[in-house]
Amino acid sequence: MALTYWNDAAGVPQYHLLWLEGGAWRAAAVSEFVTRFSLQGLGTLPLPHSRPALLVRRDGVALCIFRSAEHGNRLMLTLIDQPYGDPGRRRTMVLLDEDLGFYEPMVDHAAFTRDGSLVMYVQACAQDHGDRGDSGDWREGVAARLIKFFGHQVNGWKVNNKLGSKKRK
């Protein structure tokens, strides 16, 4: 299984889940973004969405972890249940309700494999266009921290359980 992004038919980058089914690779868009962006240009770029992180629970539910400007730059989670191509088998919820700027999710895969816990390194960050900001001071001085959701919490997240789900702002 893999999770990446590419443009949809309208030219808007979407997260796509890829999985092997019946000897063939399948793909389905698992986001509904409306913001267009391109990776063209010099230096670093302030992107509206992070690269997604993928984890898969033992029951087959895929966890897509991301940050998006369309969700107030909060840390988000989309649960994707089988059959993966069915949009009705997804639920997006807020994991951390604060503006993280241009944060990219950093997940402890070993902890998830060991006991099903979701442990992430979190630090809000800024990002100007190019290698230098217009102000010359583009580094964000925010403390880093670890956040943890225990295995029983992660396994309790259900696609059909609307408790705690948030609508897009």
Coordinates of C-alpha atoms in Angstrom, one line a residue:
M1 CA 0.0 0.0 0.0
A2 CA 1.2 3.5 -0.8
L3 CA 0.0 7.1 -0.3
T4 CA 1.1 10.0 -2.5
Y5 CA -0.4 12.9 -4.4
W6 CA -1.0 13.9 -8.0
N7 CA -3.3 16.3 -9.9
D8 CA -7.0 15.3 -10.4
A9 CA -8.7 16.0 -13.7
A10 CA -9.3 19.6 -12.6
G11 CA -5.6 20.1 -12.0
V12 CA -5.9 20.1 -8.2
P13 CA -3.4 17.9 -6.3
Q14 CA -5.2 15.2 -4.3
Y15 CA -3.9 12.4 -2.0
H16 CA -4.2 9.0 -3.7
L17 CA -4.1 5.7 -1.9
L18 CA -2.7 2.8 -3.9
W19 CA -3.3 -0.8 -2.9
L20 CA -2.9 -4.3 -4.4
E21 CA -6.2 -6.1 -5.0
G22 CA -6.7 -9.4 -6.9
G23 CA -3.2 -9.2 -8.4
A24 CA -3.7 -5.6 -9.8
W25 CA -2.9 -2.2 -8.4
R26 CA -5.8 0.1 -7.6
A27 CA -5.8 3.8 -6.8
A28 CA -8.4 6.1 -5.3
A29 CA -8.3 9.8 -4.4
V30 CA -8.8 10.1 -0.6
S31 CA -8.8 13.9 -0.3
E32 CA -11.1 16.7 -1.6
F33 CA -8.7 19.6 -1.8
V34 CA -9.6 22.7 -3.8
T35 CA -6.3 24.6 -3.8
R36 CA -4.0 24.3 -6.8
F37 CA -0.3 24.4 -6.4
S38 CA 2.8 23.4 -8.3
L39 CA 6.3 22.3 -7.3
Q40 CA 7.9 24.5 -9.9
G41 CA 10.2 27.3 -9.0
L42 CA 13.5 27.9 -7.3
G43 CA 14.4 26.9 -3.7
T44 CA 11.9 25.9 -1.2
L45 CA 8.1 26.5 -1.5
P46 CA 5.3 27.1 1.0
L47 CA 2.9 24.3 0.1
P48 CA -0.8 24.3 1.1
H49 CA -0.7 20.6 2.0
S50 CA 2.0 18.4 3.6
R51 CA 3.2 15.2 2.2
P52 CA 0.9 12.6 3.7
A53 CA 2.0 9.9 6.1
L54 CA 0.5 6.4 5.9
L55 CA -0.1 3.8 8.6
V56 CA -2.3 0.7 8.3
R57 CA -3.9 -0.9 11.3
R58 CA -4.1 -4.6 11.8
D59 CA -7.9 -4.5 10.9
G60 CA -6.9 -3.0 7.4
V61 CA -8.0 0.6 8.1
A62 CA -5.5 3.0 6.5
L63 CA -4.6 6.2 8.4
C64 CA -3.7 9.2 6.2
I65 CA -2.0 11.8 8.4
F66 CA -1.5 15.3 7.0
R67 CA -1.5 19.1 7.5
S68 CA -3.5 21.4 5.2
A69 CA -4.1 25.1 4.8
E70 CA -7.7 24.1 3.9
H71 CA -8.0 22.8 7.4
G72 CA -6.4 25.8 9.2
N73 CA -2.9 24.1 9.0
R74 CA -4.1 21.7 11.7
L75 CA -2.8 18.1 12.0
M76 CA -5.5 16.0 10.4
L77 CA -6.3 12.3 10.0
T78 CA -8.4 10.6 7.3
L79 CA -9.4 7.0 8.2
I80 CA -9.9 4.9 5.1
D81 CA -11.7 1.6 5.5
Q82 CA -12.2 -1.2 3.0
P83 CA -13.2 -1.2 0.3
Y84 CA -10.7 1.6 -0.1
G85 CA -12.2 3.0 -3.3
D86 CA -15.6 3.8 -1.6
P87 CA -15.7 7.5 -0.5
G88 CA -18.4 6.5 2.0
R89 CA -15.8 4.5 3.9
R90 CA -13.7 7.5 4.9
R91 CA -13.7 10.0 7.8
T92 CA -11.5 13.0 8.3
M93 CA -10.9 14.3 11.9
V94 CA -8.6 16.8 13.7
L95 CA -5.7 15.2 15.5
L96 CA -4.2 18.5 16.8
D97 CA -6.3 21.7 16.8
E98 CA -3.6 24.3 16.3
D99 CA -2.0 26.1 13.4
L100 CA 1.2 24.3 12.6
G101 CA 2.2 26.5 9.7
F102 CA 4.0 24.4 7.1
Y103 CA 4.6 21.3 9.3
E104 CA 5.3 17.9 7.7
P105 CA 4.1 14.9 9.7
M106 CA 6.9 12.9 11.3
V107 CA 5.6 9.5 12.5
D108 CA 7.3 6.9 14.7
H109 CA 6.6 3.8 12.6
A110 CA 8.3 1.5 15.1
A111 CA 5.9 2.5 17.9
F112 CA 2.9 1.9 15.6
T113 CA 4.3 -1.5 14.6
R114 CA 5.1 -2.4 18.2
D115 CA 1.9 -1.6 20.0
G116 CA -0.4 0.4 17.6
S117 CA 0.4 3.7 19.2
L118 CA 0.6 6.8 17.1
V119 CA 3.6 8.9 18.2
M120 CA 4.5 12.0 16.3
Y121 CA 7.2 14.7 16.5
V122 CA 5.4 18.0 16.1
Q123 CA 6.8 21.5 15.6
A124 CA 5.1 24.5 14.0
C125 CA 7.2 25.9 11.2
A126 CA 7.3 28.8 8.8
Q127 CA 8.3 28.7 5.1
D128 CA 8.8 31.5 2.7
H129 CA 9.0 31.2 -1.0
G130 CA 12.6 30.5 -2.2
D131 CA 15.6 30.0 0.0
R132 CA 15.3 33.3 1.8
G133 CA 12.3 35.2 3.1
D134 CA 11.6 38.8 2.1
S135 CA 12.2 39.8 5.8
G136 CA 15.5 37.9 6.0
D137 CA 14.2 36.2 9.2
W138 CA 12.1 33.2 8.1
R139 CA 12.9 30.7 10.8
E140 CA 10.3 29.9 13.3
G141 CA 11.5 29.5 17.0
V142 CA 8.8 27.2 18.3
A143 CA 9.5 24.4 20.7
A144 CA 9.1 20.8 19.4
R145 CA 7.2 18.1 21.2
L146 CA 6.0 14.6 21.0
I147 CA 2.3 13.7 20.9
K148 CA 1.0 10.2 21.5
F149 CA -2.3 8.4 21.0
F150 CA -2.2 5.0 22.6
G151 CA -3.0 1.9 20.6
H152 CA -6.4 1.5 22.2
Q153 CA -7.3 5.1 21.2
V154 CA -6.1 4.5 17.6
N155 CA -8.0 1.3 17.3
G156 CA -11.1 3.0 18.7
W157 CA -11.2 5.5 15.8
K158 CA -14.0 4.3 13.5
V159 CA -15.0 5.5 10.0
N160 CA -18.7 5.4 10.9
N161 CA -18.3 7.0 14.3
K162 CA -19.0 10.7 13.8
L163 CA -18.0 11.7 17.4
G164 CA -15.1 14.1 17.1
S165 CA -15.2 14.5 13.3
K166 CA -14.8 18.1 12.1
K167 CA -16.0 19.7 9.0
R168 CA -13.6 21.7 6.8
K169 CA -13.3 25.4 7.7

